[in-house]
Short mmCIF file of C-alpha atoms and ligand atoms in Angstrom, two decimals:
data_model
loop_
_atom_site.label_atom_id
_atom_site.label_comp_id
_atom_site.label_asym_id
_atom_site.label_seq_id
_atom_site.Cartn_x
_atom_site.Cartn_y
_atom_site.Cartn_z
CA UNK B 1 -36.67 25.52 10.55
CA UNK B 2 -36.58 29.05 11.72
CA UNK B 3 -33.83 30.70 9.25
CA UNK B 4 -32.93 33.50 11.93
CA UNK B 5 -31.65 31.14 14.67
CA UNK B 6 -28.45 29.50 14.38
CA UNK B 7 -28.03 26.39 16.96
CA UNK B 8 -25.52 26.26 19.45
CA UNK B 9 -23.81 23.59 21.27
CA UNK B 10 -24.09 21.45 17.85
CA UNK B 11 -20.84 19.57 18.39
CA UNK B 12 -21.85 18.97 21.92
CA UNK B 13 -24.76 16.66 20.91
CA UNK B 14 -24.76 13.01 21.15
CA UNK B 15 -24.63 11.36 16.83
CA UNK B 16 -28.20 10.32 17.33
CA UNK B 17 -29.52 13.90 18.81
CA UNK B 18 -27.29 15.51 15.66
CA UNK B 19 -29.23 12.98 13.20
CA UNK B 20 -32.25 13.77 15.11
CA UNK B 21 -31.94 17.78 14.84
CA UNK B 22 -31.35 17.36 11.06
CA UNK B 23 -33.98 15.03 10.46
CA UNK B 24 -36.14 17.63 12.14
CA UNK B 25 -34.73 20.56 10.46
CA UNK B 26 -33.55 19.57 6.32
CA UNK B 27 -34.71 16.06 6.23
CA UNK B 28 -38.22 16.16 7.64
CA UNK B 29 -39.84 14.25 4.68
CA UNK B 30 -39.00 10.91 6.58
CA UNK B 31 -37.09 11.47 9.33
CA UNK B 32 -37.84 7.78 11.16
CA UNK B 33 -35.91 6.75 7.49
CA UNK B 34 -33.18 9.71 7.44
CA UNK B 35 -32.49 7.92 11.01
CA UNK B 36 -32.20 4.68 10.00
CA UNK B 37 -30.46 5.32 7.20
CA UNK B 38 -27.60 7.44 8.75
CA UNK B 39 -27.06 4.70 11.48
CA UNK B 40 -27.06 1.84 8.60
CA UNK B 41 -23.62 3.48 8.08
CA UNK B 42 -21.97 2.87 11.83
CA UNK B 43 -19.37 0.51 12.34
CA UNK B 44 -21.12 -2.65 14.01
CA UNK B 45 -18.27 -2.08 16.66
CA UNK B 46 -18.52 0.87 18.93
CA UNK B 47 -14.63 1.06 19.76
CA UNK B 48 -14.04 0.42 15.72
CA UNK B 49 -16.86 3.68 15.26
CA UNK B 50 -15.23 5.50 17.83
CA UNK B 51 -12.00 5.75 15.88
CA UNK B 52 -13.53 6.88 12.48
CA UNK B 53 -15.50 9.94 14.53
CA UNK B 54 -12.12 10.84 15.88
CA UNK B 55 -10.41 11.90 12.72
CA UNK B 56 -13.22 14.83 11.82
CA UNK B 57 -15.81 16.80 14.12
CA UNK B 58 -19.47 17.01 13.94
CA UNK B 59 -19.59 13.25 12.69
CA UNK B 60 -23.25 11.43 12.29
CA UNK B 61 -22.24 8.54 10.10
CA UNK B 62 -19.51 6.93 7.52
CA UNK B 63 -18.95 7.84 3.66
CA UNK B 64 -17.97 4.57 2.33
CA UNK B 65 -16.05 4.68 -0.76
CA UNK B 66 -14.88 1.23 -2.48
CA UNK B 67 -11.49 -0.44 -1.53
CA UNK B 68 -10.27 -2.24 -4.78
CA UNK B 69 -6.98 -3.66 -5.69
CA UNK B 70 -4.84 -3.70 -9.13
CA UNK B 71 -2.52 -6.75 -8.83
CA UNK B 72 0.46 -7.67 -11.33
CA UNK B 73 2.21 -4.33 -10.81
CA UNK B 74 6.36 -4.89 -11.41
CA UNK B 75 8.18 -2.13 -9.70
CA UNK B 76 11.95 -2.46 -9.80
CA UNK B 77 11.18 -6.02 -10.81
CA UNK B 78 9.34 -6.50 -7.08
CA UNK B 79 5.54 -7.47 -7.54
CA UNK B 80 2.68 -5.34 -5.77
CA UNK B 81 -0.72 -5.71 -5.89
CA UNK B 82 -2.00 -1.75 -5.05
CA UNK B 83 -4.54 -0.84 -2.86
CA UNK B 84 -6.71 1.99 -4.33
CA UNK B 85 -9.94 3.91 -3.19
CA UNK B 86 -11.71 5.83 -5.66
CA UNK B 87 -15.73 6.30 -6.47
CA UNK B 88 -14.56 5.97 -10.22
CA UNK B 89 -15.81 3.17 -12.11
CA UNK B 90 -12.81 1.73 -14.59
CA UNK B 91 -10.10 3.34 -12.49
CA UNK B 92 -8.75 0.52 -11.30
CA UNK B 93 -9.45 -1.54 -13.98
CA UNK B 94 -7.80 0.39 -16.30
CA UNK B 95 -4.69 0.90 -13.54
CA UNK B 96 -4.81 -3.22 -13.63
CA UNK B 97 -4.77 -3.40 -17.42
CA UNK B 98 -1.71 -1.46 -17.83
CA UNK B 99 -0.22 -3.18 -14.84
CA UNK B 100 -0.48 -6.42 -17.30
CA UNK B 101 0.72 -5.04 -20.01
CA UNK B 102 3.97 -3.69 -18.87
CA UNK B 103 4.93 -6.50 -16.80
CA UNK B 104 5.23 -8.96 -19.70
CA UNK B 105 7.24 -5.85 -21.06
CA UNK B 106 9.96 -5.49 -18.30
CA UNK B 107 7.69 -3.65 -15.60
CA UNK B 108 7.96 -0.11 -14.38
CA UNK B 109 11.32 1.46 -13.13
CA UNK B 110 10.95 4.06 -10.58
CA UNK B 111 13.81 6.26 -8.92
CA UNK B 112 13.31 9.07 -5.80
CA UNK B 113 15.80 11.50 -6.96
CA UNK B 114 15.05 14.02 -3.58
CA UNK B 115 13.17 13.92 -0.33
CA UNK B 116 13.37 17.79 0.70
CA UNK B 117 9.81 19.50 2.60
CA UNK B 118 9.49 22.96 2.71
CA UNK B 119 8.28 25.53 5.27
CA UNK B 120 8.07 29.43 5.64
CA UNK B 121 8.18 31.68 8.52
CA UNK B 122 6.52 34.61 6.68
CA UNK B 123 7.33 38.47 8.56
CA UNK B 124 7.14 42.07 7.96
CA UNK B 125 10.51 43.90 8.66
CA UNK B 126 10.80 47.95 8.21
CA UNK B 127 14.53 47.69 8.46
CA UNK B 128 17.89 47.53 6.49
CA UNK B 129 18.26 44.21 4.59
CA UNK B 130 21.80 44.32 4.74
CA UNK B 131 21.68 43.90 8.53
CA UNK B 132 19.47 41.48 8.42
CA UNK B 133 21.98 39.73 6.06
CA UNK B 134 24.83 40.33 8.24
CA UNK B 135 22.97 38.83 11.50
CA UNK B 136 21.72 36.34 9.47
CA UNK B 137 24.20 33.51 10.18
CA UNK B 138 24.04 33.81 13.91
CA UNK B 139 20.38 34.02 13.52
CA UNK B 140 20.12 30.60 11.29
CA UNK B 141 22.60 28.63 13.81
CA UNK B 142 20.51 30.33 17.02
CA UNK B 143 16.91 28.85 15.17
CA UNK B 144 18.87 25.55 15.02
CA UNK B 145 19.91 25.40 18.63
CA UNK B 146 16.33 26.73 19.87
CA UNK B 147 14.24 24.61 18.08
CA UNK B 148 16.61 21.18 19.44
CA UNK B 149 13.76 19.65 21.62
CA UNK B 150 11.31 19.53 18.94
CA UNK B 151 14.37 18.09 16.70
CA UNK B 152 15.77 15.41 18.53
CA UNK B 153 13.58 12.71 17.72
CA UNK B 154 14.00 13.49 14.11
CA UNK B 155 16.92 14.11 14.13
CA UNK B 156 18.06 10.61 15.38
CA UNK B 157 15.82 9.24 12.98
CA UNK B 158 18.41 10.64 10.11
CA UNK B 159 16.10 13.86 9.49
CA UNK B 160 15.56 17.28 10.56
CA UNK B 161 16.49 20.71 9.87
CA UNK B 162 18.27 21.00 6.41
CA UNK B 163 18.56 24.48 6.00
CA UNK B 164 17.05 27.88 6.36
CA UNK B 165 17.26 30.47 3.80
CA UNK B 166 16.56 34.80 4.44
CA UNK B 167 14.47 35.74 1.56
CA UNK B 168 13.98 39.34 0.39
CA UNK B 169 10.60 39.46 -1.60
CA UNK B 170 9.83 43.30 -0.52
CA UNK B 171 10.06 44.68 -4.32
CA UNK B 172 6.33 42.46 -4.66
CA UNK B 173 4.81 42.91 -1.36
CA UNK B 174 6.30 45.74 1.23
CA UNK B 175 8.62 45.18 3.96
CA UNK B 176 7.56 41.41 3.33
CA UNK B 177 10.57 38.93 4.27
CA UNK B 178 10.68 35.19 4.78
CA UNK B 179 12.65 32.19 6.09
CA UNK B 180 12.49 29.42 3.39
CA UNK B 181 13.15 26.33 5.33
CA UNK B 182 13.82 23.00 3.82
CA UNK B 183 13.72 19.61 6.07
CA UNK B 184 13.72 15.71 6.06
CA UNK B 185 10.85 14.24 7.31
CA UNK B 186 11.97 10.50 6.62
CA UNK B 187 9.12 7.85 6.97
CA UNK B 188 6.63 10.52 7.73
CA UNK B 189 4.96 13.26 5.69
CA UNK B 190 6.25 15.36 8.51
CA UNK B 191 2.97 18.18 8.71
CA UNK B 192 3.31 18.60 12.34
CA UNK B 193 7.07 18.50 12.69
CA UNK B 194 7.65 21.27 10.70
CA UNK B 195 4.44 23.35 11.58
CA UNK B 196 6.05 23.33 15.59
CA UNK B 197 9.64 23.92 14.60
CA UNK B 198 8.70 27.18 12.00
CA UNK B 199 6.33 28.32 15.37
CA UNK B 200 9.27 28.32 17.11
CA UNK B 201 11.67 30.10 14.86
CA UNK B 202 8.79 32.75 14.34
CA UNK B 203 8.83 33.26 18.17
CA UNK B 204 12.69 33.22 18.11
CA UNK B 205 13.29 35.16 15.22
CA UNK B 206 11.04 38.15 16.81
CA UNK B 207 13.44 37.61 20.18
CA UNK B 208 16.62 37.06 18.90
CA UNK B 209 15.99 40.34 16.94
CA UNK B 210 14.66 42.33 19.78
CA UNK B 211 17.99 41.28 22.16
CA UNK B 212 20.38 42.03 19.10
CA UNK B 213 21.86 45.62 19.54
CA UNK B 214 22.68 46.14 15.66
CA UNK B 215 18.65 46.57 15.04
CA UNK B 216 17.51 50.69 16.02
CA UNK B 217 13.95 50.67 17.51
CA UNK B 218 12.21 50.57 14.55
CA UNK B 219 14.02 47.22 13.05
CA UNK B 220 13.09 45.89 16.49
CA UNK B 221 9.77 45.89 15.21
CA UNK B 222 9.36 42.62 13.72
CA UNK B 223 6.05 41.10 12.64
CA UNK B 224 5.77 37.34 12.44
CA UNK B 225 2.82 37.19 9.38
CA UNK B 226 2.68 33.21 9.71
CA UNK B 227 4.82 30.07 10.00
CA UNK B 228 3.53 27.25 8.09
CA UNK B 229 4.45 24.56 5.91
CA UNK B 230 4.27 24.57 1.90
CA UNK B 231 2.44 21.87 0.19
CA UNK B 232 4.68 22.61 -2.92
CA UNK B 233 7.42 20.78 -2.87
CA UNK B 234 9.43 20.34 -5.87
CA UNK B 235 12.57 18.62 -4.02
CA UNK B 236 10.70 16.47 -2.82
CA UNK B 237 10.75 14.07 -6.51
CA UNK B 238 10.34 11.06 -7.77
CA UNK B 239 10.57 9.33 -11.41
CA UNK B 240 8.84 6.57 -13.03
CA UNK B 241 8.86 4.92 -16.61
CA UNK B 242 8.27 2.50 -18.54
CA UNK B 243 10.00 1.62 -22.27
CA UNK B 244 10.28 -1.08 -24.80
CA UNK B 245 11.01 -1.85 -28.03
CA UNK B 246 8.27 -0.66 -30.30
CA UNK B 247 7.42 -4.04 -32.24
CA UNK B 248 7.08 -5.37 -28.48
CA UNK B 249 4.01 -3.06 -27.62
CA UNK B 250 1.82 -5.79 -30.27
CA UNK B 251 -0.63 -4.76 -32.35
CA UNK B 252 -3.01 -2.08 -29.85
CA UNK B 253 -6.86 -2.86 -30.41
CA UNK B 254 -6.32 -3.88 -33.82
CA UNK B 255 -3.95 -0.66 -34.08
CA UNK B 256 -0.09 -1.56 -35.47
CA UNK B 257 2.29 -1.07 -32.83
CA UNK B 258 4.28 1.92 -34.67
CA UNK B 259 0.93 3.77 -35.24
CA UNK B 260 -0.23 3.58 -31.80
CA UNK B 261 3.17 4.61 -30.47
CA UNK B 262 3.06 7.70 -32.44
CA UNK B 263 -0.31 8.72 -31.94
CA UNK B 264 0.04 8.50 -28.00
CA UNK B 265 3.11 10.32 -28.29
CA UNK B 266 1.72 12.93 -30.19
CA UNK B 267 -1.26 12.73 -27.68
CA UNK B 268 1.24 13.45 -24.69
CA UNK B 269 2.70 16.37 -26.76
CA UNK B 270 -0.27 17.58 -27.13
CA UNK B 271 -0.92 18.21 -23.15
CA UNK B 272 2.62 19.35 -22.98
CA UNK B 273 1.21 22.28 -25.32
CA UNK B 274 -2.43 22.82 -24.70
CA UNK B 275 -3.54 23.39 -20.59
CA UNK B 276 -7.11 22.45 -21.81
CA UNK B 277 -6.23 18.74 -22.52
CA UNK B 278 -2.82 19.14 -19.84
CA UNK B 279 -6.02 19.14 -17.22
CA UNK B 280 -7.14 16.35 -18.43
CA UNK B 281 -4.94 14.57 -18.84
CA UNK B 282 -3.10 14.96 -15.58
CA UNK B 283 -6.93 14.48 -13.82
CA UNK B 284 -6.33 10.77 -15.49
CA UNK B 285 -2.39 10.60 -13.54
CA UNK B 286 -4.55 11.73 -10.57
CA UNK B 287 -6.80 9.12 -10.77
CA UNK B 288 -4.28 6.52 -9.84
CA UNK B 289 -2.40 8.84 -7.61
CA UNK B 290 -5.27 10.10 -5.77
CA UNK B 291 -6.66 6.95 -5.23
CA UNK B 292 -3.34 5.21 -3.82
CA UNK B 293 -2.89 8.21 -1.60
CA UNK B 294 -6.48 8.00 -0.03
CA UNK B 295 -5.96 4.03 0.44
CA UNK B 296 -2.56 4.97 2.21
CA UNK B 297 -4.14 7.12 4.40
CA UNK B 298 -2.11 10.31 2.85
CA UNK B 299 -3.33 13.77 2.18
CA UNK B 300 -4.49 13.69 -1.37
CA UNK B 301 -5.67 17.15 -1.22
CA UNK B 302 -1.35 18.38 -0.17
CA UNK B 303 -0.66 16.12 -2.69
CA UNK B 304 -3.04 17.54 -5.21
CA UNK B 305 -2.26 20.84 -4.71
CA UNK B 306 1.10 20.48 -5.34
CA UNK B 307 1.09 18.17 -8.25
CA UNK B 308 -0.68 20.91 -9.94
CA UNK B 309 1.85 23.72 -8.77
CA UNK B 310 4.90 21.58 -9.92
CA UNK B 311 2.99 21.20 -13.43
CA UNK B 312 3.05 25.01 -13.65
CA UNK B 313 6.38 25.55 -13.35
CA UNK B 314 7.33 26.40 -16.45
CA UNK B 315 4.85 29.75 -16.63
CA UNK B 316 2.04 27.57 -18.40
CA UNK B 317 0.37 24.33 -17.19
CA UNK B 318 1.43 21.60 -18.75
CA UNK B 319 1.13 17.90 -18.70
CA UNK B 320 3.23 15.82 -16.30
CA UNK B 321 4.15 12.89 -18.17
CA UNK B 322 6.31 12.90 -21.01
CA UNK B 323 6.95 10.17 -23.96
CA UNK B 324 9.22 9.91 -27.17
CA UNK B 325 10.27 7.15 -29.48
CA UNK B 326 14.22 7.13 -29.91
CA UNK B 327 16.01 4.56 -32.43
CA UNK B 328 12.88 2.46 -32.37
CA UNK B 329 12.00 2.41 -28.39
CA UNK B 330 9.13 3.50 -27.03
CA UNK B 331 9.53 5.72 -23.78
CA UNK B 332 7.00 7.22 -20.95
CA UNK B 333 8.06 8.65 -18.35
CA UNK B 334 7.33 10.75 -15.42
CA UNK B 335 8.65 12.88 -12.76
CA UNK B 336 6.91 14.97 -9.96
CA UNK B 337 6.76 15.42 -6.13
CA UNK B 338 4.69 13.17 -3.78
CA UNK B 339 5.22 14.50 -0.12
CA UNK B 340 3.99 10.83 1.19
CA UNK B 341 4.28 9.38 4.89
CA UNK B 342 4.10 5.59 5.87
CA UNK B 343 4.70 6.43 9.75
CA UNK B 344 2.05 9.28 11.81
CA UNK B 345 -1.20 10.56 10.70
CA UNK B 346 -4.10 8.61 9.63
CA UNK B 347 -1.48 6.16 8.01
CA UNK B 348 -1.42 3.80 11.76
CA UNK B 349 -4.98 5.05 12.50
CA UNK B 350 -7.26 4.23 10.12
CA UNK B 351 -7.73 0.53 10.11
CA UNK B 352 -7.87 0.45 5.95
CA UNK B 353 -4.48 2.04 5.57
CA UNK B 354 -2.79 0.32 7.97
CA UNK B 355 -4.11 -2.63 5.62
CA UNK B 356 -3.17 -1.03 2.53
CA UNK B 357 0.47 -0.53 3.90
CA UNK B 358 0.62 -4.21 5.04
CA UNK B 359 -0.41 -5.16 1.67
CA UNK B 360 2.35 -3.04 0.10
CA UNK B 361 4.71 -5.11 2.64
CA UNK B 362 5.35 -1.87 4.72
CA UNK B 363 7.02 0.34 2.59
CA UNK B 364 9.15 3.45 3.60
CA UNK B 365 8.11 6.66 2.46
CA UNK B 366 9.89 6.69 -0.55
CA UNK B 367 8.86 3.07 -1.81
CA UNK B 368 5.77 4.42 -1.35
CA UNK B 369 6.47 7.39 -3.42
CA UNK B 370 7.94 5.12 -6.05
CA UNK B 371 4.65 3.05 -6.17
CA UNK B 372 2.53 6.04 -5.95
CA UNK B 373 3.91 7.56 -9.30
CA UNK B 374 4.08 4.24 -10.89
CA UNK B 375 0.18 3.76 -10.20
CA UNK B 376 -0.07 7.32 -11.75
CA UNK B 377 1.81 6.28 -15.20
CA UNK B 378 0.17 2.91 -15.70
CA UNK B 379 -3.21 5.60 -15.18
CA UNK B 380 -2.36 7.69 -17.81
CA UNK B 381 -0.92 5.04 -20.38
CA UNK B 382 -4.33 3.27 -20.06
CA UNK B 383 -6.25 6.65 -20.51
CA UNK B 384 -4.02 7.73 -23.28
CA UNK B 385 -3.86 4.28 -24.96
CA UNK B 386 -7.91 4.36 -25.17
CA UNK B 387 -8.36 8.07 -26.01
CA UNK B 388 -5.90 7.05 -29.29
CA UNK B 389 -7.54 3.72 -29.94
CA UNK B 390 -11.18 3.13 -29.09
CA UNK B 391 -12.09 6.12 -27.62
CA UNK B 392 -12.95 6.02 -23.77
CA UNK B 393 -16.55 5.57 -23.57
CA UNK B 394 -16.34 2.18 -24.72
CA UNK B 395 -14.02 0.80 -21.41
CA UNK B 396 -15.45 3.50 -19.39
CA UNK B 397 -19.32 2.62 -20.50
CA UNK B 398 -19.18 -0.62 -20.24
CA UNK B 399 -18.00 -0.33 -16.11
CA UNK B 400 -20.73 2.34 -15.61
CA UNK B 401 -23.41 0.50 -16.82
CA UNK B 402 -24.01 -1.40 -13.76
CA UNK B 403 -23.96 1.64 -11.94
CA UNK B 404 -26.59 3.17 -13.66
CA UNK B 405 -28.13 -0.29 -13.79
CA UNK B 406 -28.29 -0.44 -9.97
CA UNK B 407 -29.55 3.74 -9.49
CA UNK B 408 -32.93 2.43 -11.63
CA UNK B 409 -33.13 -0.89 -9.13
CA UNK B 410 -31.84 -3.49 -11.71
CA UNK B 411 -32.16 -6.69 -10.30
CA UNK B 412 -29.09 -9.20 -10.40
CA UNK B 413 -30.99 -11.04 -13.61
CA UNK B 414 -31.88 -7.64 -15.19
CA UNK B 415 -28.09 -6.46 -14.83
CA UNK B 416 -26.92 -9.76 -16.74
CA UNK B 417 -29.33 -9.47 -19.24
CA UNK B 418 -28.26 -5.75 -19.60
CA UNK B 419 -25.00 -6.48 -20.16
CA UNK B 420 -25.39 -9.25 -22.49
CA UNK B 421 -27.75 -6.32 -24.80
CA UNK B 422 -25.39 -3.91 -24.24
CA UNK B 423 -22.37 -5.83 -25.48
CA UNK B 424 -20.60 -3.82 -28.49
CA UNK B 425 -23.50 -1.22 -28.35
CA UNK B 426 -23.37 2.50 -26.83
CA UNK B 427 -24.18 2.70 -23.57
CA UNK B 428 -26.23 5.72 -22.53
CA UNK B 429 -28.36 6.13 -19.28
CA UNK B 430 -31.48 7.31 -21.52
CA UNK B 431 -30.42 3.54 -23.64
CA UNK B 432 -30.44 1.44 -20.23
CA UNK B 433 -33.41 3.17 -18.61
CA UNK B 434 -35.46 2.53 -21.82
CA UNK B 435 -33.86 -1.12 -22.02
CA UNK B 436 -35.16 -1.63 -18.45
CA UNK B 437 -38.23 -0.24 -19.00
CA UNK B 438 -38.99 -2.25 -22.09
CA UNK B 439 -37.75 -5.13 -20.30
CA UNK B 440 -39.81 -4.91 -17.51
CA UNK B 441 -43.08 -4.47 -19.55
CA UNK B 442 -42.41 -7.88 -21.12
CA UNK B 443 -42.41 -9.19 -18.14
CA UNK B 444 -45.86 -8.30 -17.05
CA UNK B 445 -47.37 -8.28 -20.35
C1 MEV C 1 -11.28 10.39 -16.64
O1 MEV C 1 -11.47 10.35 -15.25
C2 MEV C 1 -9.82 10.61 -16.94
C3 MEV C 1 -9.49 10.82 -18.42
O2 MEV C 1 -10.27 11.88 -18.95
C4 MEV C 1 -8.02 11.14 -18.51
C5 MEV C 1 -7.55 11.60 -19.89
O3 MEV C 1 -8.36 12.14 -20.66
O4 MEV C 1 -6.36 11.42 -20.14
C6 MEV C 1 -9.84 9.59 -19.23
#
């Protein structure tokens, strides 16, 4: 590889003169093998394969992540059984467990209290506020009118413009203004939509101010920054929970029901308090959330980044569940935004989430949000419930073990016997290599 060239035309390539150029360049230790293996990956269907390369650029291969399922989940008494995606072992396991356990216990109940997206048109103005405030109501019905054809669809779909706010934030940044813009997306998570209508009120803002006589020369000026959606949307919210009488939670791995229900809710206050274990413990509520939102076809990363804003909101980072026992019931209970779609994107594309959405029985947006934060609950009562019982190595262990099992080449007898030793014992890679290891040298000895 000669470190001063870069190569152009990359994208250009054919996927087997990209793997080829690789091979030649990083991967020459076996590059017949590097082939091979890269192509191992392709969808035996060329019109199937031609679909996944679509969604990205530059694409050689596949990244196959498992597809699992947690069944027995009661939602507004209505049975689903979830589609997830994650690489984590126990995740859906532990998703399925507390599915279980709350459905013999009334289920979850789940609630979208608000729907609202958010966008900004962000602009430098060196003129009076006050005008802008006075030609602001012209302005805001003017954006409306302009932005109609990109509107109409959505608008007969029940959704659309809401409303569009003038925002004066030049005390933090100067002559730095902005049009806060809220919208219903309906079925649809509504990225593009709003990115081409806040284009076009950037374009007619700058116009609309230029033609208006009240602005001098100078106020004439105005500088469209950028126009672009915001992944934090706090309107956009939904609730879930789960409660019972305490003496119905049982006796909790040997644990008395009132002693378990304490602990976890002192473990909950704990990440309402601390943002070391709040991280933590909202990773677990992302866990489920992340992995229903992947299998959906949804942008975990919009959704991630504004889970994480939302749990901020207060000034400190703090955990996003909340639980309390009140005149002897036991509550959990969530609320937070998930900007999901069911219609547009990846969600009809992608052959897996059109799946997962058939398997959910083709939910609307907001069942979907309602699901969504359910599987992120039942995640972080079965994290919580371990961390204040057994401890989560044990669960977690016991799932990884064939995974680290199957990195040293266990064979399918060598994995059962494996998990037969390992039964009640603690599971360590150094423990399972050397249990191989031994294993194996009884067999040739
Ligand atoms: C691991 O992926 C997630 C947990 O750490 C969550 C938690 O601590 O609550 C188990």
């Amino acid at each position: 590889m000669n470190n001063d060239k870069q190569i152009a035309g990359f994208s250009k390539l054919s996927k087997t003169e990209k793997i080829h150029w690789l091979a030649q360049n990083f991967l020459y230790n076996n590059p017949i093998n590097v082939a091979k293996e890269f192509a191992s990956y392709w969808h035996d269907s060329i019109e199937e394969q031609k679909i996944f390369d679509g969604f990205s650029e530059n694409t050689i291969t596949n990244f196959f992540l498992p597809f699992g399922v947690a069944p027995n989940f009661k939602i507004n008494n209505k049975l689903y059984a979830v589609p997830m995606v994650t690489e984590e072992s126990s995740v859906v396991a532990a998703a399925a467990n507390a599915a279980k356990f709350w459905f013999d216990r009334g289920g979850f109940k789940a609630e979208v209290i608000s729907t609202l997206k958010i966008g900004q048109v962000h602009f430098n103005y060196k003129g009076s506020f006050e005008k802008l405030k006075t030609f602001f109501p012209t302005l805001k019905s003017d954006l409306i009118l302009g932005a109609r054809d990109i509107t109409a669809n959505m608008d007969k779909r029940g959704g659309g413009i809401v409303d569009i706010e003038l925002i004066d934030l030049s005390d933090q940044l100067e002559h730095y203004y902005q049009l806060r813009c809220s919208f219903e997306t309906c079925d649809s998570m509504g990225a593009n939509f709003i990115n081409s209508v806040l284009e076009r009120f950037g374009q007619l803002l700058v116009e609309l101010v230029q033609e208006n006589d009240i602005f001098n020369y100078h106020e004439k000026d105005i500088k469209i920054i950028m126009c672009i959606l915001s992944n934090y949307t706090p309107d956009c919210l939904v609730h879930a929970e789960v409660s019972c009488a305490i003496d119905m939670l049982g006796e909790i791995e040997g644990m008395p029901a009132e002693e378990f229900a304490t602990k976890f809710v002192q473990a909950v206050k704990i990440a309402k308090i601390d943002p070391y274990r709040a991280a933590t413990h909202n990773k677990g509520i992302m866990n489920g959330i992340d992995s229903v939102v992947l299998a959906t076809g949804n942008d975990f990363r919009a959704i991630e980044a504004c889970v994480h804003t939302y749990a901020c909101k207060s000034g400190n980072y703090s955990s996003l569940s909340d639980a309390s026992i009140e005149n002897g019931v036991f509550k959990f209970w969530m609320t937070l935004p998930l900007a999901l779609g069911t219609v547009g994107g990846l969600t009809a594309l992608h052959p897996l989430a059109k799946k997962s959405l058939e398997l959910l029985g083709k939910p609307s947006a907001e069942e979907l949000m309602k699901i969504t934060a359910v599987v992120g609950l039942a995640q972080n009562f079965a994290a919580v419930k371990s961390l204040t019982t057994t401890g989560i190595q044990q669960g977690h262990m016991k799932m990884h073990l064939s995974n680290i099992l199957m990195s040293l080449q266990a064979t399918e007898e060598e994995l059962e016997n494996a998990k037969e030793y390992f039964n009640g014992k603690v599971i360590s890679f150094g423990a399972a290599r050397d249990y191989l290891n031994n294993l194996r040298k009884k067999a040739v000895s």
